[in-house]
mmCIF file of C-alpha atoms in Angstrom:
data_model
loop_
_atom_site.group_PDB
_atom_site.id
_atom_site.type_symbol
_atom_site.label_atom_id
_atom_site.label_comp_id
_atom_site.label_asym_id
_atom_site.label_seq_id
_atom_site.Cartn_x
_atom_site.Cartn_y
_atom_site.Cartn_z
ATOM 1 C CA MET A 1 18.429 12.034 -3.395
ATOM 2 C CA LEU A 2 15.083 11.541 -4.876
ATOM 3 C CA PHE A 3 13.139 12.712 -1.653
ATOM 4 C CA GLY A 4 15.676 15.661 -1.639
ATOM 5 C CA LEU A 5 15.037 16.688 -5.802
ATOM 6 C CA PHE A 6 11.208 16.307 -4.892
ATOM 7 C CA GLY A 7 11.793 18.594 -2.092
ATOM 8 C CA ILE A 8 12.962 21.159 -4.090
ATOM 9 C CA ARG A 9 10.618 20.722 -6.551
ATOM 10 C CA LEU A 10 7.754 20.845 -4.257
ATOM 11 C CA LEU A 11 9.212 24.054 -2.251
ATOM 12 C CA TYR A 12 9.457 25.857 -5.934
ATOM 13 C CA ASP A 13 5.979 25.188 -6.940
ATOM 14 C CA VAL A 14 4.222 25.758 -3.498
ATOM 15 C CA VAL A 15 6.140 28.676 -1.868
ATOM 16 C CA GLY A 16 7.956 30.310 -4.985
ATOM 17 C CA LEU A 17 5.054 29.768 -7.879
ATOM 18 C CA ASP A 18 2.025 29.095 -5.207
ATOM 19 C CA ILE A 19 0.767 26.235 -6.690
ATOM 20 C CA VAL A 20 -1.602 24.757 -4.274
ATOM 21 C CA PRO A 21 -4.571 21.803 -5.048
ATOM 22 C CA PRO A 22 -8.064 23.379 -4.391
ATOM 23 C CA LEU A 23 -9.317 22.436 -0.657
ATOM 24 C CA ALA A 24 -6.045 22.349 0.784
ATOM 25 C CA SER A 25 -2.809 24.988 1.983
ATOM 26 C CA ALA A 26 0.432 25.360 1.388
ATOM 27 C CA ASN A 27 1.184 24.349 4.769
ATOM 28 C CA TYR A 28 -0.752 21.220 4.328
ATOM 29 C CA ILE A 29 1.152 20.187 1.627
ATOM 30 C CA LEU A 30 4.220 20.922 3.032
ATOM 31 C CA LEU A 31 3.883 19.482 6.536
ATOM 32 C CA TYR A 32 2.534 16.401 4.878
ATOM 33 C CA PHE A 33 5.557 15.536 2.745
ATOM 34 C CA PHE A 34 8.487 17.128 4.870
ATOM 35 C CA GLY A 35 6.731 15.778 8.314
ATOM 36 C CA LEU A 36 4.825 12.843 7.524
ATOM 37 C CA THR A 37 6.829 11.239 4.755
ATOM 38 C CA LEU A 38 10.828 12.957 4.282
ATOM 39 C CA LEU A 39 11.078 12.948 8.328
ATOM 40 C CA PRO A 40 10.260 9.405 9.179
ATOM 41 C CA ALA A 41 12.175 7.809 6.278
ATOM 42 C CA LEU A 42 15.287 9.992 7.177
ATOM 43 C CA SER A 43 15.102 9.012 11.213
ATOM 44 C CA ILE A 44 14.465 5.325 10.314
ATOM 45 C CA ALA A 45 17.515 5.321 7.397
ATOM 46 C CA LEU A 46 19.816 7.014 9.823
ATOM 47 C CA ALA A 47 19.123 5.609 12.808
ATOM 48 C CA PHE A 48 18.437 1.934 11.838
ATOM 49 C CA ASP A 49 19.647 -1.305 13.278
ATOM 50 C CA ALA A 50 19.098 -4.500 11.925
ATOM 51 C CA GLU A 51 18.114 -5.730 15.243
ATOM 52 C CA ASP A 52 15.402 -3.106 15.489
ATOM 53 C CA MET A 53 13.652 -4.625 12.835
ATOM 54 C CA GLU A 54 11.444 -7.349 15.057
ATOM 55 C CA VAL A 55 10.329 -4.012 16.971
ATOM 56 C CA LEU A 56 9.468 -1.922 14.225
ATOM 57 C CA HIS A 57 7.615 -5.023 12.538
ATOM 58 C CA LYS A 58 5.724 -5.515 15.528
ATOM 59 C CA TRP A 59 4.671 -1.696 16.091
ATOM 60 C CA LEU A 60 3.819 -1.182 12.573
ATOM 61 C CA PHE A 61 1.831 -4.443 12.432
ATOM 62 C CA TRP A 62 -0.267 -3.705 15.470
ATOM 63 C CA THR A 63 -0.484 0.092 14.516
ATOM 64 C CA LEU A 64 -1.896 -1.679 10.909
ATOM 65 C CA VAL A 65 -4.589 -3.788 12.659
ATOM 66 C CA LEU A 66 -5.786 -1.207 14.737
ATOM 67 C CA THR A 67 -6.148 1.569 12.108
ATOM 68 C CA ASN A 68 -7.890 -1.112 10.081
ATOM 69 C CA LEU A 69 -10.125 -2.057 12.845
ATOM 70 C CA ALA A 70 -10.866 1.927 13.278
ATOM 71 C CA LEU A 71 -11.756 2.412 9.538
ATOM 72 C CA PHE A 72 -13.874 -1.213 9.155
ATOM 73 C CA TYR A 73 -15.603 0.326 12.233
ATOM 74 C CA TYR A 74 -16.372 3.871 10.488
ATOM 75 C CA VAL A 75 -17.503 2.090 6.999
ATOM 76 C CA ALA A 76 -19.671 -0.632 8.714
ATOM 77 C CA ILE A 77 -21.275 2.229 10.881
ATOM 78 C CA GLU A 78 -21.775 4.115 7.269
ATOM 79 C CA ALA A 79 -22.834 1.238 5.545
ATOM 80 C CA GLN A 80 -25.593 0.580 7.712
ATOM 81 C CA ASP A 81 -27.996 2.110 5.302
ATOM 82 C CA LEU A 82 -27.078 -0.173 2.803
ATOM 83 C CA ALA A 83 -27.434 -3.325 4.949
ATOM 84 C CA THR A 84 -30.405 -4.405 2.253
ATOM 85 C CA ASP A 85 -27.871 -3.302 -0.515
ATOM 86 C CA ASN A 86 -24.642 -4.757 -1.696
ATOM 87 C CA ALA A 87 -21.870 -2.363 0.515
ATOM 88 C CA LEU A 88 -18.911 -3.629 -1.875
ATOM 89 C CA ALA A 89 -20.441 -2.208 -5.018
ATOM 90 C CA TYR A 90 -19.800 1.477 -3.025
ATOM 91 C CA ARG A 91 -16.604 3.317 -2.700
ATOM 92 C CA PHE A 92 -16.242 4.385 1.094
ATOM 93 C CA GLN A 93 -14.195 7.068 2.357
ATOM 94 C CA VAL A 94 -13.683 9.586 5.468
ATOM 95 C CA THR A 95 -15.548 12.996 4.915
ATOM 96 C CA GLY A 96 -15.281 16.185 6.913
ATOM 97 C CA GLN A 97 -17.832 18.522 7.522
ATOM 98 C CA ASP A 98 -17.946 19.228 4.084
ATOM 99 C CA ASP A 99 -18.673 16.486 1.922
ATOM 100 C CA ALA A 100 -16.603 17.662 -1.025
ATOM 101 C CA THR A 101 -13.468 17.085 1.391
ATOM 102 C CA SER A 102 -11.765 13.981 1.933
ATOM 103 C CA VAL A 103 -10.185 13.166 5.186
ATOM 104 C CA LEU A 104 -9.286 9.579 4.417
ATOM 105 C CA ASN A 105 -10.146 8.724 0.440
ATOM 106 C CA PRO A 106 -10.946 5.493 -0.696
ATOM 107 C CA ILE A 107 -7.521 4.589 -1.774
ATOM 108 C CA THR A 108 -5.906 5.077 1.747
ATOM 109 C CA ILE A 109 -8.792 2.655 3.187
ATOM 110 C CA SER A 110 -7.814 0.115 0.605
ATOM 111 C CA LEU A 111 -4.002 0.662 1.036
ATOM 112 C CA MET A 112 -4.011 0.133 4.510
ATOM 113 C CA GLY A 113 -6.204 -3.321 4.001
ATOM 114 C CA ALA A 114 -3.933 -4.293 1.349
ATOM 115 C CA VAL A 115 -0.559 -3.811 3.604
ATOM 116 C CA LEU A 116 -2.228 -5.244 6.413
ATOM 117 C CA LEU A 117 -2.902 -8.670 4.459
ATOM 118 C CA LEU A 118 0.959 -8.713 3.183
ATOM 119 C CA PHE A 119 1.883 -8.255 6.959
ATOM 120 C CA VAL A 120 -0.492 -11.226 8.105
ATOM 121 C CA ILE A 121 0.814 -13.413 4.769
ATOM 122 C CA GLY A 122 4.548 -12.655 5.582
ATOM 123 C CA ARG A 123 3.715 -13.945 9.209
ATOM 124 C CA PHE A 124 1.991 -17.229 8.139
ATOM 125 C CA ALA A 125 4.581 -17.827 5.866
ATOM 126 C CA VAL A 126 7.979 -17.693 8.082
ATOM 127 C CA PHE A 127 6.653 -17.622 11.720
ATOM 128 C CA SER A 128 7.914 -21.239 13.012
ATOM 129 C CA ARG A 129 5.652 -21.561 15.789
ATOM 130 C CA MET A 130 2.204 -20.350 15.883
ATOM 131 C CA SER A 131 -0.802 -21.563 17.984
ATOM 132 C CA LEU A 132 -4.274 -22.276 16.758
ATOM 133 C CA LEU A 133 -5.498 -19.278 18.901
ATOM 134 C CA SER A 134 -2.854 -17.088 17.115
ATOM 135 C CA GLN A 135 -3.762 -18.906 13.502
ATOM 136 C CA ALA A 136 -7.501 -17.698 14.237
ATOM 137 C CA VAL A 137 -6.730 -14.315 15.307
ATOM 138 C CA HIS A 138 -4.565 -13.471 12.484
ATOM 139 C CA ILE A 139 -6.953 -14.796 9.905
ATOM 140 C CA GLY A 140 -9.888 -12.614 11.708
ATOM 141 C CA ILE A 141 -7.028 -9.927 11.151
ATOM 142 C CA PHE A 142 -6.750 -11.181 7.380
ATOM 143 C CA GLY A 143 -10.625 -10.772 7.148
ATOM 144 C CA VAL A 144 -10.443 -6.854 8.793
ATOM 145 C CA GLY A 145 -7.987 -6.065 5.797
ATOM 146 C CA LEU A 146 -9.463 -7.856 2.797
ATOM 147 C CA ALA A 147 -12.869 -5.813 3.630
ATOM 148 C CA ASN A 148 -11.034 -2.800 3.779
ATOM 149 C CA MET A 149 -9.113 -3.453 0.890
ATOM 150 C CA LEU A 150 -12.646 -4.074 -1.194
ATOM 151 C CA LEU A 151 -14.418 -1.484 0.786
ATOM 152 C CA GLY A 152 -12.156 1.306 -0.503
ATOM 153 C CA GLY A 153 -13.210 -0.075 -4.002
ATOM 154 C CA SER A 154 -9.384 1.366 -5.187
ATOM 155 C CA ARG A 155 -7.542 -0.606 -8.036
ATOM 156 C CA GLY A 156 -3.880 0.708 -7.303
ATOM 157 C CA PRO A 157 -3.981 -1.161 -3.546
ATOM 158 C CA VAL A 158 -5.182 -4.288 -5.312
ATOM 159 C CA VAL A 159 -2.264 -3.939 -7.927
ATOM 160 C CA ALA A 160 0.097 -3.406 -4.838
ATOM 161 C CA PHE A 161 -1.099 -6.322 -2.902
ATOM 162 C CA VAL A 162 -0.542 -8.748 -5.966
ATOM 163 C CA PHE A 163 2.962 -7.384 -6.649
ATOM 164 C CA GLY A 164 3.568 -7.343 -2.876
ATOM 165 C CA LEU A 165 2.233 -11.328 -2.713
ATOM 166 C CA VAL A 166 4.655 -11.575 -5.542
ATOM 167 C CA PHE A 167 7.819 -10.141 -3.539
ATOM 168 C CA VAL A 168 7.066 -12.138 -0.260
ATOM 169 C CA ALA A 169 7.277 -15.434 -2.553
ATOM 170 C CA ILE A 170 10.508 -14.340 -3.982
ATOM 171 C CA SER A 171 11.964 -13.127 -0.832
ATOM 172 C CA VAL A 172 10.702 -16.342 0.879
ATOM 173 C CA LEU A 173 11.771 -18.544 -1.742
ATOM 174 C CA ARG A 174 15.325 -17.185 -2.177
ATOM 175 C CA GLY A 175 15.838 -17.654 1.370
ATOM 176 C CA ASN A 176 15.247 -21.321 0.904
ATOM 177 C CA SER A 177 17.313 -21.707 -2.160
ATOM 178 C CA ARG A 178 20.275 -20.445 0.129
ATOM 179 C CA GLY A 179 19.598 -23.254 2.693
ATOM 180 C CA ASN A 180 18.526 -20.884 4.985
ATOM 181 C CA LEU A 181 16.614 -22.233 7.921
ATOM 182 C CA GLN A 182 15.232 -19.201 9.414
ATOM 183 C CA LEU A 183 13.644 -18.199 6.035
ATOM 184 C CA ARG A 184 11.587 -21.461 5.442
ATOM 185 C CA ILE A 185 8.034 -21.354 4.350
ATOM 186 C CA ARG A 186 5.902 -23.151 6.627
ATOM 187 C CA PRO A 187 3.422 -25.582 5.383
ATOM 188 C CA ARG A 188 0.551 -23.641 6.550
ATOM 189 C CA ILE A 189 0.696 -20.884 4.059
ATOM 190 C CA TRP A 190 -0.265 -23.316 1.512
ATOM 191 C CA VAL A 191 -3.212 -24.452 3.031
ATOM 192 C CA TYR A 192 -4.397 -20.955 3.453
ATOM 193 C CA LEU A 193 -3.113 -19.458 0.094
ATOM 194 C CA GLY A 194 -4.901 -22.361 -1.701
ATOM 195 C CA LEU A 195 -7.762 -21.328 0.547
ATOM 196 C CA MET A 196 -8.003 -18.231 -0.654
ATOM 197 C CA VAL A 197 -7.411 -18.611 -4.208
ATOM 198 C CA ALA A 198 -10.397 -21.580 -3.804
ATOM 199 C CA GLY A 199 -12.570 -19.073 -2.289
ATOM 200 C CA GLY A 200 -11.930 -16.079 -4.843
ATOM 201 C CA VAL A 201 -12.572 -18.317 -7.779
ATOM 202 C CA ALA A 202 -15.874 -19.631 -6.406
ATOM 203 C CA PHE A 203 -17.120 -16.277 -5.603
ATOM 204 C CA ALA A 204 -15.919 -15.131 -9.186
ATOM 205 C CA LEU A 205 -17.929 -18.127 -10.485
ATOM 206 C CA TYR A 206 -20.996 -18.441 -8.555
ATOM 207 C CA SER A 207 -21.489 -15.133 -6.763
ATOM 208 C CA ASP A 208 -23.761 -12.216 -7.982
ATOM 209 C CA LEU A 209 -22.316 -9.454 -5.694
ATOM 210 C CA THR A 210 -20.730 -6.496 -7.642
ATOM 211 C CA ILE A 211 -17.145 -5.362 -6.249
ATOM 212 C CA ALA A 212 -16.533 -1.661 -6.870
ATOM 213 C CA ALA A 213 -12.746 -2.460 -7.050
ATOM 214 C CA PHE A 214 -13.260 -5.450 -9.416
ATOM 215 C CA ASP A 215 -15.866 -3.570 -11.492
ATOM 216 C CA ARG A 216 -13.657 -0.559 -12.232
ATOM 217 C CA PHE A 217 -10.953 -2.912 -13.216
ATOM 218 C CA ARG A 218 -13.713 -4.481 -15.749
ATOM 219 C CA THR A 219 -14.267 -1.122 -16.981
ATOM 220 C CA MET A 220 -10.608 -0.074 -17.326
ATOM 221 C CA PHE A 221 -10.000 -3.398 -19.530
ATOM 222 C CA ASP A 222 -13.390 -2.653 -21.329
ATOM 223 C CA GLY A 223 -12.411 0.763 -22.449
ATOM 224 C CA SER A 224 -8.836 -0.171 -23.793
ATOM 225 C CA GLY A 225 -8.687 -0.583 -27.196
ATOM 226 C CA SER A 226 -12.150 1.395 -27.429
ATOM 227 C CA ARG A 227 -13.622 4.939 -26.903
ATOM 228 C CA ILE A 228 -14.598 4.561 -23.513
ATOM 229 C CA ILE A 229 -12.166 7.026 -21.756
ATOM 230 C CA GLU A 230 -12.236 7.161 -18.101
ATOM 231 C CA GLU A 231 -10.930 10.573 -15.888
ATOM 232 C CA ARG A 232 -7.671 9.144 -14.976
ATOM 233 C CA ASP A 233 -6.880 8.939 -18.955
ATOM 234 C CA TYR A 234 -7.486 12.731 -19.485
ATOM 235 C CA ILE A 235 -5.433 13.008 -16.065
ATOM 236 C CA ALA A 236 -2.546 10.925 -17.461
ATOM 237 C CA ALA A 237 -2.773 12.501 -20.864
ATOM 238 C CA ALA A 238 -2.126 15.936 -19.072
ATOM 239 C CA ALA A 239 0.635 14.809 -16.848
ATOM 240 C CA TRP A 240 2.255 13.331 -20.324
ATOM 241 C CA GLY A 241 2.076 16.731 -21.804
ATOM 242 C CA ASP A 242 3.525 18.523 -18.680
ATOM 243 C CA PHE A 243 6.563 16.463 -18.737
ATOM 244 C CA LYS A 244 6.926 16.929 -22.567
ATOM 245 C CA LYS A 245 6.550 20.700 -21.784
ATOM 246 C CA SER A 246 10.109 20.548 -19.483
ATOM 247 C CA PRO A 247 11.665 16.864 -20.257
ATOM 248 C CA ILE A 248 14.834 17.927 -18.800
ATOM 249 C CA ILE A 249 14.111 19.286 -15.390
ATOM 250 C CA GLY A 250 10.459 18.732 -15.129
ATOM 251 C CA TYR A 251 7.395 20.742 -14.679
ATOM 252 C CA SER A 252 5.566 20.635 -11.928
ATOM 253 C CA TYR A 253 4.333 18.196 -8.802
ATOM 254 C CA ILE A 254 0.939 18.517 -10.444
ATOM 255 C CA THR A 255 -1.099 18.555 -13.059
ATOM 256 C CA MET A 256 -3.930 19.923 -15.035
ATOM 257 C CA ASN A 257 -3.617 23.472 -13.785
ATOM 258 C CA GLY A 258 -2.876 22.479 -10.256
ATOM 259 C CA THR A 259 -5.994 20.348 -9.747
ATOM 260 C CA ALA A 260 -4.886 16.625 -9.833
ATOM 261 C CA LEU A 261 -1.911 14.042 -9.210
ATOM 262 C CA ALA A 262 -1.232 11.595 -11.830
ATOM 263 C CA HIS A 263 -2.048 8.622 -9.717
ATOM 264 C CA ASN A 264 0.775 6.845 -11.191
ATOM 265 C CA VAL A 265 4.451 7.239 -9.322
ATOM 266 C CA PHE A 266 6.400 6.573 -12.423
ATOM 267 C CA LEU A 267 4.684 9.128 -14.464
ATOM 268 C CA GLU A 268 4.393 11.482 -11.214
ATOM 269 C CA SER A 269 8.224 11.403 -10.815
ATOM 270 C CA PHE A 270 9.245 11.927 -14.562
ATOM 271 C CA MET A 271 6.514 15.306 -14.834
ATOM 272 C CA ALA A 272 8.005 16.378 -11.350
ATOM 273 C CA LEU A 273 11.574 15.907 -11.623
ATOM 274 C CA GLY A 274 12.307 15.246 -15.526
ATOM 275 C CA ILE A 275 14.435 12.677 -16.965
ATOM 276 C CA LEU A 276 17.190 13.793 -14.655
ATOM 277 C CA GLY A 277 15.408 13.380 -11.608
ATOM 278 C CA GLY A 278 12.855 11.057 -12.987
ATOM 279 C CA ALA A 279 15.443 8.341 -13.744
ATOM 280 C CA CYS A 280 16.610 7.859 -10.092
ATOM 281 C CA ILE A 281 13.231 5.895 -9.404
ATOM 282 C CA LEU A 282 13.896 2.796 -11.434
ATOM 283 C CA PRO A 283 17.928 2.000 -9.901
ATOM 284 C CA VAL A 284 16.157 2.765 -6.790
ATOM 285 C CA LEU A 285 13.494 0.464 -6.593
ATOM 286 C CA SER A 286 15.851 -2.117 -8.400
ATOM 287 C CA SER A 287 18.041 -1.647 -5.229
ATOM 288 C CA CYS A 288 15.398 -1.906 -2.653
ATOM 289 C CA CYS A 289 13.991 -4.985 -4.440
ATOM 290 C CA ALA A 290 17.411 -6.643 -4.752
ATOM 291 C CA GLU A 291 18.559 -5.846 -1.070
ATOM 292 C CA TYR A 292 15.397 -6.382 0.751
ATOM 293 C CA GLY A 293 13.530 -8.214 -1.202
ATOM 294 C CA MET A 294 9.808 -7.202 0.204
ATOM 295 C CA ALA A 295 11.309 -4.047 2.459
ATOM 296 C CA LEU A 296 8.625 -3.631 5.292
ATOM 297 C CA PRO A 297 5.978 -5.891 3.823
ATOM 298 C CA ALA A 298 7.941 -8.789 4.387
ATOM 299 C CA SER A 299 9.577 -7.442 7.168
ATOM 300 C CA SER A 300 8.483 -10.670 9.336
ATOM 301 C CA ALA A 301 10.336 -12.498 6.936
ATOM 302 C CA LEU A 302 13.865 -10.433 7.515
ATOM 303 C CA MET A 303 12.761 -10.221 11.157
ATOM 304 C CA ALA A 304 13.338 -14.174 10.948
ATOM 305 C CA ILE A 305 16.863 -13.740 9.582
ATOM 306 C CA ARG A 306 18.753 -10.916 11.184
ATOM 307 C CA SER A 307 17.477 -11.295 14.641
ATOM 308 C CA PRO A 308 16.675 -14.983 15.470
ATOM 309 C CA SER A 309 17.994 -14.871 18.973
ATOM 310 C CA ARG A 310 15.272 -12.719 19.754
ATOM 311 C CA HIS A 311 12.443 -15.021 19.003
ATOM 312 C CA ARG A 312 13.210 -18.040 21.504
ATOM 313 C CA HIS A 313 10.852 -15.777 23.916
ATOM 314 C CA ARG A 314 7.477 -14.885 22.025
ATOM 315 C CA SER A 315 4.062 -14.142 22.871
ATOM 316 C CA ARG A 316 1.095 -16.013 21.421
ATOM 317 C CA PHE A 317 0.266 -13.397 18.849
ATOM 318 C CA ARG A 318 3.838 -12.311 18.296
#
């Protein structure tokens, strides 16, 4: 329902009112939503079977691995000139022929890394058997995902990773509390999480490196309660103003005279769909969390529940 309402809003704004962001076209906006978002979601929802989870998980995981390797390779080449400096202090993106155009923006790079991290943690947490070689490969993959999440320098994916980690823990712990042997936490995950936390604490205490994502968090928190205002603050204020112009059915899918997104899924939903449509996002999120625990990032856990018989024949790397 939420997709349908947003699709109607998008068609009305883009086709009817010709509201299109700079450096984009109406075809790009419509194809991105209907072709790359709505159609895949509908296809999975209509044709999905519980036994498909294992295949879906494997394809998503290895696609994420290849995507992150390609992104890391590109960023590593671009960062060669920064070898004597701190590459983590910058935000990288894949640009087009015009430096002003972003083919893959920093948020995308960070998000791909964050989602891959959740997949790796989920596999470490619930896979019953992992050889040392498989664990070593997954640790390497974890490193690539972590690097991309930090090199993108975006705050949203870092927050999404933290919340995703909480959902993974809740999903697995809930399985443990119900006595589900297929969803039992493997002791190895506590070792790896402990090392990750210890490494993060040591880095925070003793490293002089500047990490763009964390530095932007610090700027945001330092700015709260003071007169420091970021660009996102202006965008959020404009989006809230648009919502108040038409609070019942929404005002537009984009704010600031068609030049900026609100960068907040809740604010964007209410700005575009008003109270009638935006309110749908809350029960949708609650339903997803209640039914799936963690959805696809924790699909390694769900895969263990829904298709246990298929795990008798596993490859070394799953």
